[in-house]
mmCIF file of C-alpha atoms in Angstrom:
data_model
loop_
_atom_site.group_PDB
_atom_site.id
_atom_site.type_symbol
_atom_site.label_atom_id
_atom_site.label_comp_id
_atom_site.label_asym_id
_atom_site.label_seq_id
_atom_site.Cartn_x
_atom_site.Cartn_y
_atom_site.Cartn_z
ATOM 1 C CA UNK A 13 -99.898 36.639 132.966
ATOM 2 C CA UNK A 14 -102.484 34.546 131.551
ATOM 3 C CA UNK A 15 -104.754 37.655 131.485
ATOM 4 C CA UNK A 16 -102.560 39.903 129.870
ATOM 5 C CA UNK A 17 -101.370 36.515 127.232
ATOM 6 C CA UNK A 18 -105.345 36.909 126.622
ATOM 7 C CA UNK A 19 -105.508 40.329 126.108
ATOM 8 C CA UNK A 20 -101.964 41.380 124.032
ATOM 9 C CA UNK A 21 -103.462 38.076 121.654
ATOM 10 C CA UNK A 22 -106.510 39.479 121.333
ATOM 11 C CA UNK A 23 -105.347 42.998 120.223
ATOM 12 C CA UNK A 24 -102.376 41.359 117.904
ATOM 13 C CA UNK A 25 -105.623 39.729 116.269
ATOM 14 C CA UNK A 26 -107.956 42.200 115.860
ATOM 15 C CA UNK A 27 -105.327 44.829 115.284
ATOM 16 C CA UNK A 28 -104.186 42.618 112.171
ATOM 17 C CA UNK A 29 -107.143 42.179 111.176
ATOM 18 C CA UNK A 30 -108.485 45.444 110.797
ATOM 19 C CA UNK A 31 -104.845 45.920 108.510
ATOM 20 C CA UNK A 32 -105.620 43.353 106.529
ATOM 21 C CA UNK A 33 -109.252 44.269 105.616
ATOM 22 C CA UNK A 34 -108.198 47.596 104.998
ATOM 23 C CA UNK A 35 -105.532 46.739 102.959
ATOM 24 C CA UNK A 36 -107.792 44.022 101.219
ATOM 25 C CA UNK A 37 -110.588 46.429 100.531
ATOM 26 C CA UNK A 38 -107.927 48.673 98.264
ATOM 27 C CA UNK A 39 -107.660 45.490 96.663
ATOM 28 C CA UNK A 40 -111.777 44.883 95.538
ATOM 29 C CA UNK A 41 -113.561 47.122 95.496
ATOM 30 C CA UNK A 42 -111.494 51.063 95.892
ATOM 31 C CA UNK A 43 -109.020 51.021 94.239
ATOM 32 C CA UNK A 44 -111.742 48.398 90.675
ATOM 33 C CA UNK A 45 -114.098 51.732 91.470
ATOM 34 C CA UNK A 46 -111.516 54.443 91.003
ATOM 35 C CA UNK A 47 -110.135 52.489 88.150
ATOM 36 C CA UNK A 48 -113.198 53.063 85.939
ATOM 37 C CA UNK A 49 -113.651 56.139 87.057
ATOM 38 C CA UNK A 50 -112.820 59.612 84.555
ATOM 39 C CA UNK A 51 -109.303 59.494 85.837
ATOM 40 C CA UNK A 52 -110.257 63.107 87.008
ATOM 41 C CA UNK A 53 -112.268 62.115 88.910
ATOM 42 C CA UNK A 54 -110.356 58.986 90.549
ATOM 43 C CA UNK A 55 -106.975 61.422 91.085
ATOM 44 C CA UNK A 56 -109.372 63.488 92.902
ATOM 45 C CA UNK A 57 -111.284 60.956 94.544
ATOM 46 C CA UNK A 58 -107.322 59.471 95.917
ATOM 47 C CA UNK A 59 -105.685 62.932 97.142
ATOM 48 C CA UNK A 60 -108.616 63.558 99.635
ATOM 49 C CA UNK A 61 -108.579 59.227 100.554
ATOM 50 C CA UNK A 62 -104.963 59.379 100.946
ATOM 51 C CA UNK A 63 -105.215 63.322 102.848
ATOM 52 C CA UNK A 64 -107.823 61.899 105.338
ATOM 53 C CA UNK A 65 -105.861 58.527 106.586
ATOM 54 C CA UNK A 66 -103.755 59.577 108.516
ATOM 55 C CA UNK A 67 -105.786 60.056 111.514
ATOM 56 C CA UNK A 68 -106.889 58.447 115.171
ATOM 57 C CA UNK A 69 -108.620 55.685 113.927
ATOM 58 C CA UNK A 70 -106.111 54.121 111.525
ATOM 59 C CA UNK A 71 -103.016 54.872 113.942
ATOM 60 C CA UNK A 72 -103.622 52.185 116.199
ATOM 61 C CA UNK A 73 -103.788 49.284 112.966
ATOM 62 C CA UNK A 74 -101.552 50.594 110.841
ATOM 63 C CA UNK A 75 -98.715 51.838 113.042
ATOM 64 C CA UNK A 76 -99.340 49.712 116.387
ATOM 65 C CA UNK A 77 -99.711 46.035 114.716
ATOM 66 C CA UNK A 78 -96.375 45.441 115.408
ATOM 67 C CA UNK A 79 -95.894 46.470 118.401
ATOM 68 C CA UNK A 80 -98.343 44.810 120.267
ATOM 69 C CA UNK A 81 -97.309 41.168 118.292
ATOM 70 C CA UNK A 82 -94.111 42.296 119.636
ATOM 71 C CA UNK A 83 -95.133 41.898 122.949
ATOM 72 C CA UNK A 84 -97.663 39.324 122.545
ATOM 73 C CA UNK A 85 -94.753 37.140 121.377
ATOM 74 C CA UNK A 86 -92.335 38.696 124.183
ATOM 75 C CA UNK A 87 -95.233 37.610 126.805
ATOM 76 C CA UNK A 88 -95.714 34.304 125.780
ATOM 77 C CA UNK A 89 -92.402 33.874 124.964
ATOM 78 C CA UNK A 90 -91.761 34.417 129.276
ATOM 79 C CA UNK A 91 -94.027 32.364 129.992
ATOM 80 C CA UNK A 92 -92.367 29.621 128.291
ATOM 81 C CA UNK A 93 -94.373 28.556 124.966
ATOM 82 C CA UNK A 94 -91.443 29.135 122.119
ATOM 83 C CA UNK A 95 -93.718 27.424 119.061
ATOM 84 C CA UNK A 96 -96.215 30.089 119.533
ATOM 85 C CA UNK A 97 -94.404 32.914 120.468
ATOM 86 C CA UNK A 98 -92.180 31.785 117.814
ATOM 87 C CA UNK A 99 -95.436 32.285 115.231
ATOM 88 C CA UNK A 100 -96.302 35.311 116.651
ATOM 89 C CA UNK A 101 -92.949 37.031 116.764
ATOM 90 C CA UNK A 102 -92.556 36.173 112.084
ATOM 91 C CA UNK A 103 -96.192 37.856 112.184
ATOM 92 C CA UNK A 104 -94.440 40.991 113.848
ATOM 93 C CA UNK A 105 -91.665 40.673 111.763
ATOM 94 C CA UNK A 106 -93.488 39.878 107.630
ATOM 95 C CA UNK A 107 -96.359 42.691 109.234
ATOM 96 C CA UNK A 108 -93.290 45.445 109.620
ATOM 97 C CA UNK A 109 -91.680 45.005 107.100
ATOM 98 C CA UNK A 110 -94.479 44.316 103.906
ATOM 99 C CA UNK A 111 -97.179 46.543 105.449
ATOM 100 C CA UNK A 112 -95.200 49.310 107.566
ATOM 101 C CA UNK A 113 -92.026 49.767 106.474
ATOM 102 C CA UNK A 114 -93.456 48.845 102.379
ATOM 103 C CA UNK A 115 -96.516 51.085 103.090
ATOM 104 C CA UNK A 116 -94.417 54.213 104.203
ATOM 105 C CA UNK A 117 -91.453 53.504 101.418
ATOM 106 C CA UNK A 118 -93.450 52.626 98.494
ATOM 107 C CA UNK A 119 -96.862 53.847 99.036
ATOM 108 C CA UNK A 120 -96.606 56.989 101.075
ATOM 109 C CA UNK A 121 -94.226 58.568 99.329
ATOM 110 C CA UNK A 122 -96.396 58.250 95.768
ATOM 111 C CA UNK A 123 -99.409 59.093 97.253
ATOM 112 C CA UNK A 124 -96.754 62.019 98.218
ATOM 113 C CA UNK A 125 -96.094 62.979 94.506
ATOM 114 C CA UNK A 126 -99.968 62.220 93.937
ATOM 115 C CA UNK A 127 -101.105 65.284 96.064
ATOM 116 C CA UNK A 128 -98.281 67.795 94.212
ATOM 117 C CA UNK A 129 -100.407 67.403 91.011
ATOM 118 C CA UNK A 130 -102.833 69.551 89.475
ATOM 119 C CA UNK A 131 -105.704 67.784 88.343
ATOM 120 C CA UNK A 132 -105.576 68.023 84.834
ATOM 121 C CA UNK A 133 -108.605 69.392 82.379
ATOM 122 C CA UNK A 134 -107.550 66.947 79.752
ATOM 123 C CA UNK A 135 -109.204 63.513 80.251
ATOM 124 C CA UNK A 136 -106.161 62.509 78.061
ATOM 125 C CA UNK A 137 -103.196 64.108 80.842
ATOM 126 C CA UNK A 138 -105.283 62.518 83.336
ATOM 127 C CA UNK A 139 -106.191 59.314 82.133
ATOM 128 C CA UNK A 140 -101.520 59.532 81.640
ATOM 129 C CA UNK A 141 -101.122 60.028 85.360
ATOM 130 C CA UNK A 142 -103.960 57.379 86.836
ATOM 131 C CA UNK A 143 -102.548 54.173 84.180
ATOM 132 C CA UNK A 144 -99.536 55.268 85.493
ATOM 133 C CA UNK A 145 -100.098 55.636 89.283
ATOM 134 C CA UNK A 146 -103.303 53.121 89.873
ATOM 135 C CA UNK A 147 -100.673 50.605 88.151
ATOM 136 C CA UNK A 148 -97.658 50.343 90.140
ATOM 137 C CA UNK A 149 -99.666 51.342 93.352
ATOM 138 C CA UNK A 150 -102.122 48.599 92.816
ATOM 139 C CA UNK A 151 -99.253 45.930 92.867
ATOM 140 C CA UNK A 152 -97.740 47.705 96.231
ATOM 141 C CA UNK A 153 -101.072 47.455 97.438
ATOM 142 C CA UNK A 154 -101.508 43.969 96.442
ATOM 143 C CA UNK A 155 -97.901 42.591 98.144
ATOM 144 C CA UNK A 156 -98.396 44.618 101.287
ATOM 145 C CA UNK A 157 -102.705 42.935 101.785
ATOM 146 C CA UNK A 158 -101.060 39.188 101.444
ATOM 147 C CA UNK A 159 -98.026 40.051 103.696
ATOM 148 C CA UNK A 160 -100.467 41.430 106.373
ATOM 149 C CA UNK A 161 -103.069 38.299 105.933
ATOM 150 C CA UNK A 162 -100.220 35.968 105.890
ATOM 151 C CA UNK A 163 -99.240 38.594 108.950
ATOM 152 C CA UNK A 164 -102.295 37.391 110.523
ATOM 153 C CA UNK A 165 -102.832 33.764 109.588
ATOM 154 C CA UNK A 166 -99.896 33.268 111.478
ATOM 155 C CA UNK A 167 -100.708 35.335 114.741
ATOM 156 C CA UNK A 168 -103.964 33.015 114.600
ATOM 157 C CA UNK A 169 -101.771 30.334 114.153
ATOM 158 C CA UNK A 170 -99.742 31.082 117.051
ATOM 159 C CA UNK A 171 -102.695 31.978 119.266
ATOM 160 C CA UNK A 172 -104.154 28.855 118.062
ATOM 161 C CA UNK A 173 -101.315 26.988 119.529
ATOM 162 C CA UNK A 174 -100.958 27.933 122.962
ATOM 163 C CA UNK A 175 -101.912 25.547 126.331
ATOM 164 C CA UNK A 176 -103.052 27.159 129.082
ATOM 165 C CA UNK A 177 -100.541 26.009 132.326
#
């Protein structure tokens, strides 16, 4: 049981850290850079990035993080360590709601709508599209970034509280 808990815990923290880092990079570099670019370039670049993100490398951290956290919590709970299990379960719930679910219900529909837009030739039209999209998208991305950071911290805290039998 100990090796199962160790494996699940390491994987849970790795996946949680990966998705937090992914969201965080959009906050502190990608979107700021796109906001500084010609809005026609920003729209085209965002369309390309959104089209490329659904891949096998991204899949585990984005989709499997809540499952691995929940499995770790269950194994730890079953092993009689209720406190650490609850912290990790809270981590799973926070990421599931404010990371995965938020992304699927807000950011993805925004990305899909942007994908349908032909990049306008006129810079003013592109600026209107980009500024509306970017400000809303960044608000929700910052929300999921904070939530995934909290989820990572809670998972780490729960794992730090584990004791061996």
